[in-house]
Short mmCIF file of N, CA and C in Angstrom, two decimals:
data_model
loop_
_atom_site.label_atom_id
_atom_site.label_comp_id
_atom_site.label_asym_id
_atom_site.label_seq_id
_atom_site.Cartn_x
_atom_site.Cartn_y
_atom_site.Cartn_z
N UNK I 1 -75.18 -113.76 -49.26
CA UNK I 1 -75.59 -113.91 -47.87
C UNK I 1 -76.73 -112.94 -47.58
N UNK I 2 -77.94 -113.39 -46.63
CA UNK I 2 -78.45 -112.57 -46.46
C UNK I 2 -79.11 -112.51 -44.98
N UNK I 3 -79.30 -111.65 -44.31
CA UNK I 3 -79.69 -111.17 -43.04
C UNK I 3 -80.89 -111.84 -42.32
N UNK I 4 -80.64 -112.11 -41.29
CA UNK I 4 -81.74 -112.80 -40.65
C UNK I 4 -82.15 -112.11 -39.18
N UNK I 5 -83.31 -112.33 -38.70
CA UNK I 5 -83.51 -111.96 -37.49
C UNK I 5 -83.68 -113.07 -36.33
N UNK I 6 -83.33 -113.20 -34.94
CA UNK I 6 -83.48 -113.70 -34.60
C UNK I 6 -84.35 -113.39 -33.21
N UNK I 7 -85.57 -113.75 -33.20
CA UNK I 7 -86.65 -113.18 -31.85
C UNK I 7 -86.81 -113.75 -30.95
N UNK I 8 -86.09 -113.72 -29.92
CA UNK I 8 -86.41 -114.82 -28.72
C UNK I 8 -87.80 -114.46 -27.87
N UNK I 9 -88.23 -115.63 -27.54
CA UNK I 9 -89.27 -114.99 -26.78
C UNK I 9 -89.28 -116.21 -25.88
N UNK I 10 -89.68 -116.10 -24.06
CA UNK I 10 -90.39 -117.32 -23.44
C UNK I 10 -88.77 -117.21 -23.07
N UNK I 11 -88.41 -118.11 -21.82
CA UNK I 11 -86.86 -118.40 -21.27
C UNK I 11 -87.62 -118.38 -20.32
N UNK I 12 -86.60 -118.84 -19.51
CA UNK I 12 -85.90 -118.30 -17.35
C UNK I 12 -84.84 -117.84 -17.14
N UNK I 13 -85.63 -116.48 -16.58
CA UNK I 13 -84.49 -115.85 -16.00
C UNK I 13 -84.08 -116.18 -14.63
N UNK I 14 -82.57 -116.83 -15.09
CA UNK I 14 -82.21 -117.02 -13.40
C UNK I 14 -81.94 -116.19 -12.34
N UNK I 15 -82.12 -116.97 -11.12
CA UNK I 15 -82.54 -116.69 -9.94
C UNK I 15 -81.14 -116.02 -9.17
N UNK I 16 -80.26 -116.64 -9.04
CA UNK I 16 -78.88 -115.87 -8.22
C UNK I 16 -77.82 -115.45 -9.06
N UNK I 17 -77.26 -114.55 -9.03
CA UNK I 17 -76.25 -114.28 -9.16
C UNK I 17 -75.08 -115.12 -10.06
N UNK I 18 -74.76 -116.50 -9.49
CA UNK I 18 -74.08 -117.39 -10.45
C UNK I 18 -74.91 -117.90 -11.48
N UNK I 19 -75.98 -118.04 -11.37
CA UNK I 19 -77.04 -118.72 -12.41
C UNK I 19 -77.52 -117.44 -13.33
N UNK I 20 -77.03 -116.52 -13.34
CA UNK I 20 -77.29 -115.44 -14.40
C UNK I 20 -75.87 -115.37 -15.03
N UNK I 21 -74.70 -115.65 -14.08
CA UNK I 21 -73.69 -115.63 -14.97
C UNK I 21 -72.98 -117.15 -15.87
N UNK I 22 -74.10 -118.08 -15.38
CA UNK I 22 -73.73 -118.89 -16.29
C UNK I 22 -74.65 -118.59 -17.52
N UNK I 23 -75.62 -118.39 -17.46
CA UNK I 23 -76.37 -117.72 -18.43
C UNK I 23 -75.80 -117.07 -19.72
N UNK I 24 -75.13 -116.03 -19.08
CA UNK I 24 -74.64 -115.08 -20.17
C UNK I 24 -73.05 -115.53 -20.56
N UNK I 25 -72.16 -116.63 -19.79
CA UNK I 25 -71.20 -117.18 -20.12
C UNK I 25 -72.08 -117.98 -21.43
N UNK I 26 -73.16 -119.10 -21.15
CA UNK I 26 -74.07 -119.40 -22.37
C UNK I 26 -73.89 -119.03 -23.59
N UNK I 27 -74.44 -117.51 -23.30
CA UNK I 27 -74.90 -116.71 -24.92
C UNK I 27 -73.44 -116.42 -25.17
N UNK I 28 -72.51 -115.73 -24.30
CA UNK I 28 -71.28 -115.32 -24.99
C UNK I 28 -70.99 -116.36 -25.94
N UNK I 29 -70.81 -117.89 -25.34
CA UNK I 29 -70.01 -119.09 -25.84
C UNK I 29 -70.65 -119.44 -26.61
N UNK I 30 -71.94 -119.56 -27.42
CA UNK I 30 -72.80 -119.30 -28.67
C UNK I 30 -72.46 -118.38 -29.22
N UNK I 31 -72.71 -117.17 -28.82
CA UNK I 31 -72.29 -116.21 -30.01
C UNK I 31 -70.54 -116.75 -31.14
N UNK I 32 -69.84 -117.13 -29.85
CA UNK I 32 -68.45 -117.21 -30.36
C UNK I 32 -68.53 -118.24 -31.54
N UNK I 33 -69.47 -119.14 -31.47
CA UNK I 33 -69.46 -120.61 -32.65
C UNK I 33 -70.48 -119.97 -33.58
N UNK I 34 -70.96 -118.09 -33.58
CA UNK I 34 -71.62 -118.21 -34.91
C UNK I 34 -70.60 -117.55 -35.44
N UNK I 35 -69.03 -117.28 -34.62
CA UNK I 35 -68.10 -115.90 -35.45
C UNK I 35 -68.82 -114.88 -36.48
N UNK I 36 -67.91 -114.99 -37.60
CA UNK I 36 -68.37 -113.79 -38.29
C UNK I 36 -69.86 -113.56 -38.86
N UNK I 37 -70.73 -114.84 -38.69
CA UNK I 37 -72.59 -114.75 -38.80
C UNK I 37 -72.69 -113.53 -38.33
N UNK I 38 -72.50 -112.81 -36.62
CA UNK I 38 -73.16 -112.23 -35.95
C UNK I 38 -72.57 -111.06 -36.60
N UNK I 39 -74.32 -110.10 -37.04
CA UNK I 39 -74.03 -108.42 -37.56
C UNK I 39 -74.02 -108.10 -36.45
N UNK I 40 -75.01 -108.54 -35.58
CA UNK I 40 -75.64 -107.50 -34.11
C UNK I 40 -76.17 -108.25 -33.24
N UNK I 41 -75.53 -108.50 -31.85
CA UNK I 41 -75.66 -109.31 -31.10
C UNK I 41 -77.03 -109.05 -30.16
N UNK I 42 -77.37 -108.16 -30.84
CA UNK I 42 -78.60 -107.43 -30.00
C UNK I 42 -78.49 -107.16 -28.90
N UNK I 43 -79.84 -107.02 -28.21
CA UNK I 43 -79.67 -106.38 -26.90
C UNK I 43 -81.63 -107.47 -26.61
N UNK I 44 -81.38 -107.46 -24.90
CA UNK I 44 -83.16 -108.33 -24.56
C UNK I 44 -83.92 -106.81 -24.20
N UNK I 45 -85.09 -107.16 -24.20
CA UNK I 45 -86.17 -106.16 -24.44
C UNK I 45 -86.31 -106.21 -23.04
N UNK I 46 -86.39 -104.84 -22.92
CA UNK I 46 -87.27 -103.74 -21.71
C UNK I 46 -89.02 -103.73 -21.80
N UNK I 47 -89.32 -102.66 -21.16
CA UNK I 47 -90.95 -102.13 -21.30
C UNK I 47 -91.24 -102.36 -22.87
N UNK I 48 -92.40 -102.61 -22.64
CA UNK I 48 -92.83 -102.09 -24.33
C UNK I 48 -94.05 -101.59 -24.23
N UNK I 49 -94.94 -101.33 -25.67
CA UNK I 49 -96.04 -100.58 -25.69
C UNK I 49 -96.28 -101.32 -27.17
N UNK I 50 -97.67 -100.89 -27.19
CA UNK I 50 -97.96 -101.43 -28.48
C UNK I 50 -99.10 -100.20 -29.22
N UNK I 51 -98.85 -100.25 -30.72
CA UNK I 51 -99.81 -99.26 -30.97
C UNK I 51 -100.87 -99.25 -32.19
N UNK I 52 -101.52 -98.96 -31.85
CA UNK I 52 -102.83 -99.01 -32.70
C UNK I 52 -102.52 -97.72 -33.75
N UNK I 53 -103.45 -98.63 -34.90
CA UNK I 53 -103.59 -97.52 -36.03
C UNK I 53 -104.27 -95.76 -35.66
N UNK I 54 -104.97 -95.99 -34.87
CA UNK I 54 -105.67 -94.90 -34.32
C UNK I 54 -105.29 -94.04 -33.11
N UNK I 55 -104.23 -94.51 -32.98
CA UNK I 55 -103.20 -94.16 -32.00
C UNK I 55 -103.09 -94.24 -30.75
N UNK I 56 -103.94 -95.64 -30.33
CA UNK I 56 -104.13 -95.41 -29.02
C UNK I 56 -102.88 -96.14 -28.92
N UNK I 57 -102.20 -96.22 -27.32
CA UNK I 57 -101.28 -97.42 -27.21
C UNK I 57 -102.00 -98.36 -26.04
N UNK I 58 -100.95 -99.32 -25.77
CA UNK I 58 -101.51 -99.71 -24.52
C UNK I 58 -100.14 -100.99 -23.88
N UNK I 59 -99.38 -100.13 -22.93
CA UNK I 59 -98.48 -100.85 -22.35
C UNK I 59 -98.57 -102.19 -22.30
N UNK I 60 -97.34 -102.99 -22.34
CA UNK I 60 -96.83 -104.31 -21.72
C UNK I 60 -97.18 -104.99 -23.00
N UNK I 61 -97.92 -104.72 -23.79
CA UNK I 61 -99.26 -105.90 -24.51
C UNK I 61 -98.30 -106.47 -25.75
N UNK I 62 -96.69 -106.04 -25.94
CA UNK I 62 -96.08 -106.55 -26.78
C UNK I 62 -96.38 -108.26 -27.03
N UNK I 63 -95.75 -108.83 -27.56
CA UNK I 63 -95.93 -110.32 -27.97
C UNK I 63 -95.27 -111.24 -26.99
N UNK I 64 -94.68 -110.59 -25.80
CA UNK I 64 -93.45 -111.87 -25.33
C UNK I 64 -92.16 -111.41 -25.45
N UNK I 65 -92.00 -110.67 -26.68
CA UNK I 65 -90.34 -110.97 -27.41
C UNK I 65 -89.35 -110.39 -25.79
N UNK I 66 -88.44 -110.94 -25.74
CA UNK I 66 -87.43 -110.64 -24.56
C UNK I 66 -86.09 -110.39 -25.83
N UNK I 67 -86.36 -110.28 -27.03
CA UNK I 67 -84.74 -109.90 -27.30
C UNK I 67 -84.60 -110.18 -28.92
N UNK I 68 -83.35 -109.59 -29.17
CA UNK I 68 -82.98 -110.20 -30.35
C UNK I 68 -81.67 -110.06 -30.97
N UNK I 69 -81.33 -110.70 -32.30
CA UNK I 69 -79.44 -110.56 -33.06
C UNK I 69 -79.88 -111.06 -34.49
N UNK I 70 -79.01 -109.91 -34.89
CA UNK I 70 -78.72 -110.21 -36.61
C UNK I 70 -77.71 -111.38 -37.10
N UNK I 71 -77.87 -111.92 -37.86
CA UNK I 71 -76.92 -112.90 -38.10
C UNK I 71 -76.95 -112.93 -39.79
N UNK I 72 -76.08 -113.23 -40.33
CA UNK I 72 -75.77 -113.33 -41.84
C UNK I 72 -75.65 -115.47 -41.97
N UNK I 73 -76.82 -115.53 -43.10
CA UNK I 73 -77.01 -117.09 -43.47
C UNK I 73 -76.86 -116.79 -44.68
N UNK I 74 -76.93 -118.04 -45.66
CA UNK I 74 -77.27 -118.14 -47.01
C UNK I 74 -78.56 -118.58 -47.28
N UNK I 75 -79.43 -118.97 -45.99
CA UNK I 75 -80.76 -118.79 -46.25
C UNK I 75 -81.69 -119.31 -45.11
N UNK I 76 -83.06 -119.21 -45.08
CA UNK I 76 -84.02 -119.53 -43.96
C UNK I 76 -83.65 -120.93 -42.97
N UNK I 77 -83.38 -121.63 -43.64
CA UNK I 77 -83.11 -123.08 -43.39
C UNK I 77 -81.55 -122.82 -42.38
N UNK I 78 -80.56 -122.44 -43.16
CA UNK I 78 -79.65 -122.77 -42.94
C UNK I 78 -79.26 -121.14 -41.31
N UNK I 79 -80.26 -120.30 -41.49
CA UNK I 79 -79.95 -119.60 -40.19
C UNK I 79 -80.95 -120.27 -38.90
N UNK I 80 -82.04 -120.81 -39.61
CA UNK I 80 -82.58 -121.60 -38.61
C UNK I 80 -81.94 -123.00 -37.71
N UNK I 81 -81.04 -122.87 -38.57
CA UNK I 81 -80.42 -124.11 -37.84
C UNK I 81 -79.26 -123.89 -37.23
N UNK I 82 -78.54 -122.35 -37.17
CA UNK I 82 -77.69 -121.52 -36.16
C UNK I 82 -78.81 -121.80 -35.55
N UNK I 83 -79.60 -121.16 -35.08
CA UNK I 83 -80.25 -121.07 -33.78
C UNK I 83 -80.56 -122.24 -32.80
N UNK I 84 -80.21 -123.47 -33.53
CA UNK I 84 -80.51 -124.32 -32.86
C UNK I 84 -79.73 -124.44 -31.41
N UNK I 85 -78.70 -124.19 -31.34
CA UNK I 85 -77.98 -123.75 -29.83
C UNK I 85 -78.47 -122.96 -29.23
N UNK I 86 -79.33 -122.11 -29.46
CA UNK I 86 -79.43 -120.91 -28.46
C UNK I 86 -79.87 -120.82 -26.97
N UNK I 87 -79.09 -120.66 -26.20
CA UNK I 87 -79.35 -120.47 -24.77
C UNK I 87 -80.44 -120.31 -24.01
N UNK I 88 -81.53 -119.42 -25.10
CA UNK I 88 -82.71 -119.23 -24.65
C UNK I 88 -83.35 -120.48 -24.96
N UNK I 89 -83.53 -121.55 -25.59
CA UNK I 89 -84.40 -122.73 -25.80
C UNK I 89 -83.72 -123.56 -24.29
N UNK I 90 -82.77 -123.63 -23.53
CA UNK I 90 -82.54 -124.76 -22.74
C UNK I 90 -83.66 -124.29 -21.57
N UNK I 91 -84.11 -122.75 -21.58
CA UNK I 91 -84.74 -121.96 -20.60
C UNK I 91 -86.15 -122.04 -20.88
N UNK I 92 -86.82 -122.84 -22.17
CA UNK I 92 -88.05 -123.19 -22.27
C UNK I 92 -88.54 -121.95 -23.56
N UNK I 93 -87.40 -121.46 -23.82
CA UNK I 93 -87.75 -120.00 -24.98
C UNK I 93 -88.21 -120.67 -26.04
N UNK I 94 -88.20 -120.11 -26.84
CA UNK I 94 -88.13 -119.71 -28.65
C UNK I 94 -87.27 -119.12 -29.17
N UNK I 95 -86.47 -119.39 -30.49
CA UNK I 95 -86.26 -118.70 -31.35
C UNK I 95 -87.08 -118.50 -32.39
N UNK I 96 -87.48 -116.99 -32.75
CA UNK I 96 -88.27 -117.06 -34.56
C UNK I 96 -87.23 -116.46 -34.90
N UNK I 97 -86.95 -116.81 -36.48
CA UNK I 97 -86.55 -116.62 -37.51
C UNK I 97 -87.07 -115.80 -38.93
N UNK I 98 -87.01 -114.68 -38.27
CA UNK I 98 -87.16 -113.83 -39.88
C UNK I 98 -85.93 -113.44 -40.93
N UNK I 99 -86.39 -113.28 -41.96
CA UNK I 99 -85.25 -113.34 -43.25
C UNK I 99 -85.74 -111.44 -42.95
N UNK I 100 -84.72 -110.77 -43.00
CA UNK I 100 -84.75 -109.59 -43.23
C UNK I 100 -84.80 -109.39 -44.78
N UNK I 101 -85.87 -108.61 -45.64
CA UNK I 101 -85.53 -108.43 -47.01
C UNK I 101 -85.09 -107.43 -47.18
N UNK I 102 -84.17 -107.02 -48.42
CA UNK I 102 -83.48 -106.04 -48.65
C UNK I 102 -84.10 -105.11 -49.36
N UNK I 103 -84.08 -104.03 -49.04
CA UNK I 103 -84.91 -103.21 -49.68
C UNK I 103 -83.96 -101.52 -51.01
#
């Protein structure tokens, strides 16, 4: 088995109160159908910054990403196609899919 990343980027964030908690009823009730897949359910992204080789930075200018979770596949294909539920695509998101390599 080996480790995958999963990068959401792009969604809607809902607007009241019940529509954020159906939201995250959503991701809970996904997470539960990847069981033991999920290493790390992650956490969605805050501020960011981005930085240059030369060290300048320059706020916000990240890529989009709003988040991410580790998941254990037997390979690119087959974690890409966990993601196919994910809560964030009904919201207009993305999932990318990186293979974490082992080092």
């Amino acid at each position: 088995m080996g480790k995958f990343v999963f990068l959401y980027t792009g969604g809607q964030m809902a607007d009241t109160p019940e529509g954020q908690k159906a939201v995250m009823d959503a991701w809970m009730g996904w997470f539960g159908t990847l069981g033991d897949d999920i290493l790390d359910p992650g956490n969605p992204f805050g501020a960011s910054s981005t930085v240059k080789a030369d060290g300048s930075t320059k706020d916000g200018a990240a890529g989009g990403a709003g988040g991410y979770s580790v998941i254990s596949a037997n390979s690119l294909s087959e974690a890409a196609s966990k993601a196919k539920g994910c809560p964030v695509l009904a919201g207009g998101g993305t999932v990318e899919v990186y293979e974490a390599m082992p080092m």
